[in-house]
Coordinates of C-alpha atoms in Angstrom, one line a residue:
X197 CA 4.7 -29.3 -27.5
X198 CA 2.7 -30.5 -24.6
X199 CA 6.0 -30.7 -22.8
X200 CA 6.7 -27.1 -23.3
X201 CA 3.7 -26.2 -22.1
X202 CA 4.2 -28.2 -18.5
X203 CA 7.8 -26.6 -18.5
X204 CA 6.5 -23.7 -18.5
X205 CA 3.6 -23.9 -16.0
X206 CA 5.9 -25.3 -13.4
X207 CA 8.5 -22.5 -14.3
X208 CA 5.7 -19.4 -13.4
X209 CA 4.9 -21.7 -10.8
X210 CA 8.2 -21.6 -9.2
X211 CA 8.5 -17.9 -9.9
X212 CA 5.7 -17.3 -6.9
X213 CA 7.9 -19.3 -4.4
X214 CA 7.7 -17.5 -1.0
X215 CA 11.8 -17.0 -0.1
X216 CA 10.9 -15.0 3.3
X217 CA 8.5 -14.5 5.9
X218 CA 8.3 -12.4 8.6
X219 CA 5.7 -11.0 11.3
X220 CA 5.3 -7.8 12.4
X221 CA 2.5 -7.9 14.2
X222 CA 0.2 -11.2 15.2
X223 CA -2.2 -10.4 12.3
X224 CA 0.5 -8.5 9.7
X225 CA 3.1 -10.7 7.7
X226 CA 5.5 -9.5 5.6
X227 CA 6.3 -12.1 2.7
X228 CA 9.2 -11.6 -0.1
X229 CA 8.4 -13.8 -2.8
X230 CA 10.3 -14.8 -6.1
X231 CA 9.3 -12.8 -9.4
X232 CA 11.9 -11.9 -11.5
X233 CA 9.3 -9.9 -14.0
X234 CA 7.7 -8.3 -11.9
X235 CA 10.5 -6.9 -9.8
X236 CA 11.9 -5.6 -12.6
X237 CA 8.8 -3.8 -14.2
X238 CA 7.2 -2.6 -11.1
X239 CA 7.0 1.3 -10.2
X240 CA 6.1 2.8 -6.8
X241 CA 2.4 3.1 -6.3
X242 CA 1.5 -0.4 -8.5
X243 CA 0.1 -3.6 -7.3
X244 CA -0.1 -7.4 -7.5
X245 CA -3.6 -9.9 -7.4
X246 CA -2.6 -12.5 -5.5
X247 CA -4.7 -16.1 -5.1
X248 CA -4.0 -19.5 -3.3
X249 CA -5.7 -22.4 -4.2
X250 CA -7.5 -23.2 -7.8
X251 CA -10.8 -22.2 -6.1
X252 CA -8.7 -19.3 -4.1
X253 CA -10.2 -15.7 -3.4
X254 CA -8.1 -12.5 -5.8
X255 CA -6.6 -10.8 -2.9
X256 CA -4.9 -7.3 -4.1
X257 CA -1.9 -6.5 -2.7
X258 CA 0.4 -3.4 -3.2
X259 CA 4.3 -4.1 -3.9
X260 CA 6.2 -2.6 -0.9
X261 CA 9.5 -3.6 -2.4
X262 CA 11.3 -5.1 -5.2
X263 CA 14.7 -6.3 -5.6
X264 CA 15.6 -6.7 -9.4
X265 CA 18.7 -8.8 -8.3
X266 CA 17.3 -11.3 -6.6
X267 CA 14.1 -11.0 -9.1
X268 CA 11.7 -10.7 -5.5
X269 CA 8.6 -8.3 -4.5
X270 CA 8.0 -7.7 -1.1
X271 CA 4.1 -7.5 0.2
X272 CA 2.4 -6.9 3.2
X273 CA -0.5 -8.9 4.2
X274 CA -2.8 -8.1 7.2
X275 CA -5.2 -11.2 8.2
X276 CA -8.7 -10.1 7.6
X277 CA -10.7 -12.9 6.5
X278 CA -10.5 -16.6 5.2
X279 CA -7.9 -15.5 2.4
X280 CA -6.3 -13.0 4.3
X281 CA -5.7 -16.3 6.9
X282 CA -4.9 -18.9 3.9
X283 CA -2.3 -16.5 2.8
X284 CA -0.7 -15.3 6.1
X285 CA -0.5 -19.4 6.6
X286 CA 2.0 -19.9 3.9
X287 CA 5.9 -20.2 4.6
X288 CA 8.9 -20.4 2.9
X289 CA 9.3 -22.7 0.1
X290 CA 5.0 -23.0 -0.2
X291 CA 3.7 -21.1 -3.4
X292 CA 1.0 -18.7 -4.1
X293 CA -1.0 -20.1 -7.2
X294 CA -1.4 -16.6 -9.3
X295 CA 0.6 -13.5 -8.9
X296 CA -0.1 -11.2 -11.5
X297 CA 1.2 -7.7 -12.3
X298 CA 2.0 -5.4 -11.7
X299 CA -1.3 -3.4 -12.1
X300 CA -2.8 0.3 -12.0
X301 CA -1.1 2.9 -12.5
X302 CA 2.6 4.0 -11.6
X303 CA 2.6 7.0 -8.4
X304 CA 3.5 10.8 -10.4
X305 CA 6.7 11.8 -9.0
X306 CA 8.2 14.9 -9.5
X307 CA 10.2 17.3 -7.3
X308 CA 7.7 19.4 -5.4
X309 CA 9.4 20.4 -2.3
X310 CA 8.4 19.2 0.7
X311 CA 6.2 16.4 0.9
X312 CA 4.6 14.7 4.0
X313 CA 3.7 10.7 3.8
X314 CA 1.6 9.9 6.0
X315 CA 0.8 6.4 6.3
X316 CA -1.6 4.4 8.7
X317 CA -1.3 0.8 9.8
X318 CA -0.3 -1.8 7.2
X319 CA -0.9 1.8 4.6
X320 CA 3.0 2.2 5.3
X321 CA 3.9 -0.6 3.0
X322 CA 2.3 0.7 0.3
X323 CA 3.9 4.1 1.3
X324 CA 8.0 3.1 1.3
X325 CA 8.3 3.2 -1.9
X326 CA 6.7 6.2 -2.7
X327 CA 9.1 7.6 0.1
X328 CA 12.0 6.5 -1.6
X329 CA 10.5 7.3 -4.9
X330 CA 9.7 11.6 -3.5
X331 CA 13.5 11.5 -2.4
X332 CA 15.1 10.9 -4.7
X333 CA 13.6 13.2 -7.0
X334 CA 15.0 15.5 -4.4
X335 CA 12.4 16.5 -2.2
X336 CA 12.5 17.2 1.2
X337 CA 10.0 14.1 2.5
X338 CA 8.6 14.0 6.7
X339 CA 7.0 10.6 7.4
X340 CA 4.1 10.3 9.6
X341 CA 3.4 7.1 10.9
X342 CA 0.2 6.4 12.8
X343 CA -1.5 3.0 14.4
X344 CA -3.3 1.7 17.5
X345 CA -0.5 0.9 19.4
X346 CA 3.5 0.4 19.4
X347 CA 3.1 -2.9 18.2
X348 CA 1.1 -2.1 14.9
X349 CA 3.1 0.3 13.4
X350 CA 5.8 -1.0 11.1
X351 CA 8.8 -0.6 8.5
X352 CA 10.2 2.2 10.9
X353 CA 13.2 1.3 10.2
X354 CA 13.0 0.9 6.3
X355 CA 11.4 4.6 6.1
X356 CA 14.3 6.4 8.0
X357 CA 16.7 6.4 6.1
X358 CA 14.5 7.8 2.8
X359 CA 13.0 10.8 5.5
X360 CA 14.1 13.9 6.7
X361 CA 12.2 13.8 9.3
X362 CA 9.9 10.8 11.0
X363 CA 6.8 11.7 13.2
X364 CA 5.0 8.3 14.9
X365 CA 1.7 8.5 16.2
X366 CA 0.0 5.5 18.5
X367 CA -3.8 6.5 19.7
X368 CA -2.9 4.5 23.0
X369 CA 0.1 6.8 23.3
X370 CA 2.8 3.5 23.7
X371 CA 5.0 5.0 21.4
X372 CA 6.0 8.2 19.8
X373 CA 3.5 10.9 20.5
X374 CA -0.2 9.9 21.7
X375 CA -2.8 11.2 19.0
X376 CA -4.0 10.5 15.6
X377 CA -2.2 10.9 12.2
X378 CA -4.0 14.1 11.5
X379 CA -2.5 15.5 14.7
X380 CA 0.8 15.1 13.0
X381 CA -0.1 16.2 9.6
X382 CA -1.2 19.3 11.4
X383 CA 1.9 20.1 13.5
X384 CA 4.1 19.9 10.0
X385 CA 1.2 21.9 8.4
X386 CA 1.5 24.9 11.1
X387 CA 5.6 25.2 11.4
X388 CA 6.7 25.2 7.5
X389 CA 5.2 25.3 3.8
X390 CA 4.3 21.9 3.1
X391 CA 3.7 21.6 -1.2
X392 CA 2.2 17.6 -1.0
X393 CA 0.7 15.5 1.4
X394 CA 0.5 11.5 0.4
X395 CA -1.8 9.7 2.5
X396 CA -2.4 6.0 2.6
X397 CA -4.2 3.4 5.5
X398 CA -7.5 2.9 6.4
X399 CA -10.3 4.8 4.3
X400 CA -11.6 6.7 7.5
X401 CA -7.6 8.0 8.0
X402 CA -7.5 9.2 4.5
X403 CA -11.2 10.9 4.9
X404 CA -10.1 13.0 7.9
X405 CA -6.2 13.6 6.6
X406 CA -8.0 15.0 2.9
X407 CA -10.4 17.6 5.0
X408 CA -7.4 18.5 7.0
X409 CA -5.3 19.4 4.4
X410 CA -8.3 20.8 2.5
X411 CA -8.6 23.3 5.2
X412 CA -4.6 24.1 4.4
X413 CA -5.6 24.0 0.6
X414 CA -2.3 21.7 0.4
X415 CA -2.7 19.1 -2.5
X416 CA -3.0 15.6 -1.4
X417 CA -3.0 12.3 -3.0
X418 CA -4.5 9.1 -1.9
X419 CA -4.0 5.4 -2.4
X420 CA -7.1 3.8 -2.4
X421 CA -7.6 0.4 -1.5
X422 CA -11.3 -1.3 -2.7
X423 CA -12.9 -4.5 -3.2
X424 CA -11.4 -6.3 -6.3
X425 CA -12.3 -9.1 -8.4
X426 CA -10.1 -9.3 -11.3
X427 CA -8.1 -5.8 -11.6
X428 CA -8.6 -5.4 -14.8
X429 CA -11.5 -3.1 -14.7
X430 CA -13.7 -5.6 -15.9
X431 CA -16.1 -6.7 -12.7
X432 CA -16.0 -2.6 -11.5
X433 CA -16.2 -3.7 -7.7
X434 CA -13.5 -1.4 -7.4
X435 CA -15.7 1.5 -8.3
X436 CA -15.5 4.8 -6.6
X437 CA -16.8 8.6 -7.3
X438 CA -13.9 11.0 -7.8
X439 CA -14.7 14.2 -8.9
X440 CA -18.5 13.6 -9.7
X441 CA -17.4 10.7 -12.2
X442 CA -16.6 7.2 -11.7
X443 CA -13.6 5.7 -12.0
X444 CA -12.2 2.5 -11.4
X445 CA -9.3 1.8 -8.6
X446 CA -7.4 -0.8 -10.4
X447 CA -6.6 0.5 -13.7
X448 CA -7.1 4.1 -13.3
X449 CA -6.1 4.6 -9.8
X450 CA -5.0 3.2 -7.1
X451 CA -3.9 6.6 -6.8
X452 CA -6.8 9.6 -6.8
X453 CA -6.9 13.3 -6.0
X454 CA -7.8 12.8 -2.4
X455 CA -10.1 16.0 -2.1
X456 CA -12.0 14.8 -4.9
X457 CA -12.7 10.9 -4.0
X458 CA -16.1 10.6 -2.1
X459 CA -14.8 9.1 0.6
X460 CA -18.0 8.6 2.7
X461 CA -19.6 6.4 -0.5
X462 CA -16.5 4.5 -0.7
X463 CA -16.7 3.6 2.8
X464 CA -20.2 2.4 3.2
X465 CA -19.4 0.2 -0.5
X466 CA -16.8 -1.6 1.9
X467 CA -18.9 -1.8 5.0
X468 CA -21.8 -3.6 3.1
X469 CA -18.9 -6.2 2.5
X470 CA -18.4 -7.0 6.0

């Protein structure tokens, strides 16, 4: 019996192997890591809660792709801090200690018509597969892609072949068109009926991308990433206001109603963090 159980702890241990790495950026590494359950139950729009190391920080992560044959997820981490920096460390063949998911709650698709993505820095892995996802329900999906500079936007290539149409926006002007992701939104707003906007990046992006599109009364939805503990709705770190009530990101979002989430209390929640 006790050898069972060791079997088995070193079998979902193996399961977390890291089989890729890649950087996109100095401070954004892509990582495609073994987990054959995972792949195959995952759903545009869920998420994983990574750790490294028994005393090791939950880091939530959103799956940017899965691969069911090769049983691997693909995630996106940006270093931010001393987990962010422990994680982005890791190489192929090293191991995270927990991956567990997926979590929250699967993205609605449906065919709408035409929808506009809009994703902002490391937001565009989170985004893909709800791209893929909107077409092929059979709607007619524009990409907007927005960061700093040319350097820091990412996964062009993986989101062209899903889009009817990609728009990149760098504030420095170094590639694509010089402005921010609203300026985009906008353009596509003002030339043709637009029936769903999907936004995801930094809070402050979504914030100004929901009033814009408020103004255009076009429905928009949100991906909201919070401060997590366990993401099970248990520690309610992940708290936020949407629509006067409460709600939790990780089991009833990540995914909101962006015109209802109060974006200016979820912001200052994550800037008493820093």
């Amino acid at each position: 019996m006790c050898n069972f159980v060791i079997l088995t702890a070193d079998l979902l241990h193996a399961m977390n192997k890291i089989i890729e790495k890649e950087y996109f950026s100095e401070k954004v590494v892509k990582f495609v890591v073994e987990a054959p359950m995972i792949a195959h139950s995952r759903r545009p729009g869920h998420f994983v809660m990574v750790r490294v190391g028994e005393g090791g920080e939950r880091i939530p992560l959103t799956i940017a792709d899965a691969d069911t044959q090769r049983g691997t997820i693909t995630l996106v981490v940006q270093e931010v801090g001393v987990s962010t920096r422990k994680i982005c460390a890791l190489e192929p063949g090293d191991t995270f200690t927990d991956v567990v998911g997926p979590l929250g709650k699967a993205t609605h698709v449906e065919k709408v018509g035409t929808v506009v993505c809009c994703g902002g820095g490391v937001g565009v892995a989170p985004l893909l597969p709800i791209i893929k996802a909107m077409k092929h329900a059979g709607n007619r999906v524009i990409t907007v892609l927005a960061a700093r500079t040319k350097e820091l936007i990412i996964l062009e290539e993986q989101v062209r072949p899903w889009s009817d149409e990609v728009v990149v926006m760098t504030d420095d002007g170094s590639y694509g068109r010089q402005g921010l992701v609203t300026a985009g939104v906008e353009e596509v707003i003002n030339r043709e009926q637009v029936n769903l906007v999907v936004t995801i990046g930094p809070a402050v992006m979504m914030k100004f991308v929901s009033l814009l599109t408020a103004k255009y009364n076009v429905p928009t939805m949100c991906s909201l990433n919070t401060i997590m503990v366990d993401g099970t709705g248990m520690c309610g770190a992940c708290r936020v206001t949407v629509g006067g009530k409460t709600r939790f990101v990780c089991i009833d979002g990540p995914e909101f109603d962006a015109h209802e989430v109060d974006f200016d209390e979820m912001i200052m929640r994550l800037r008493s963090y820093n």
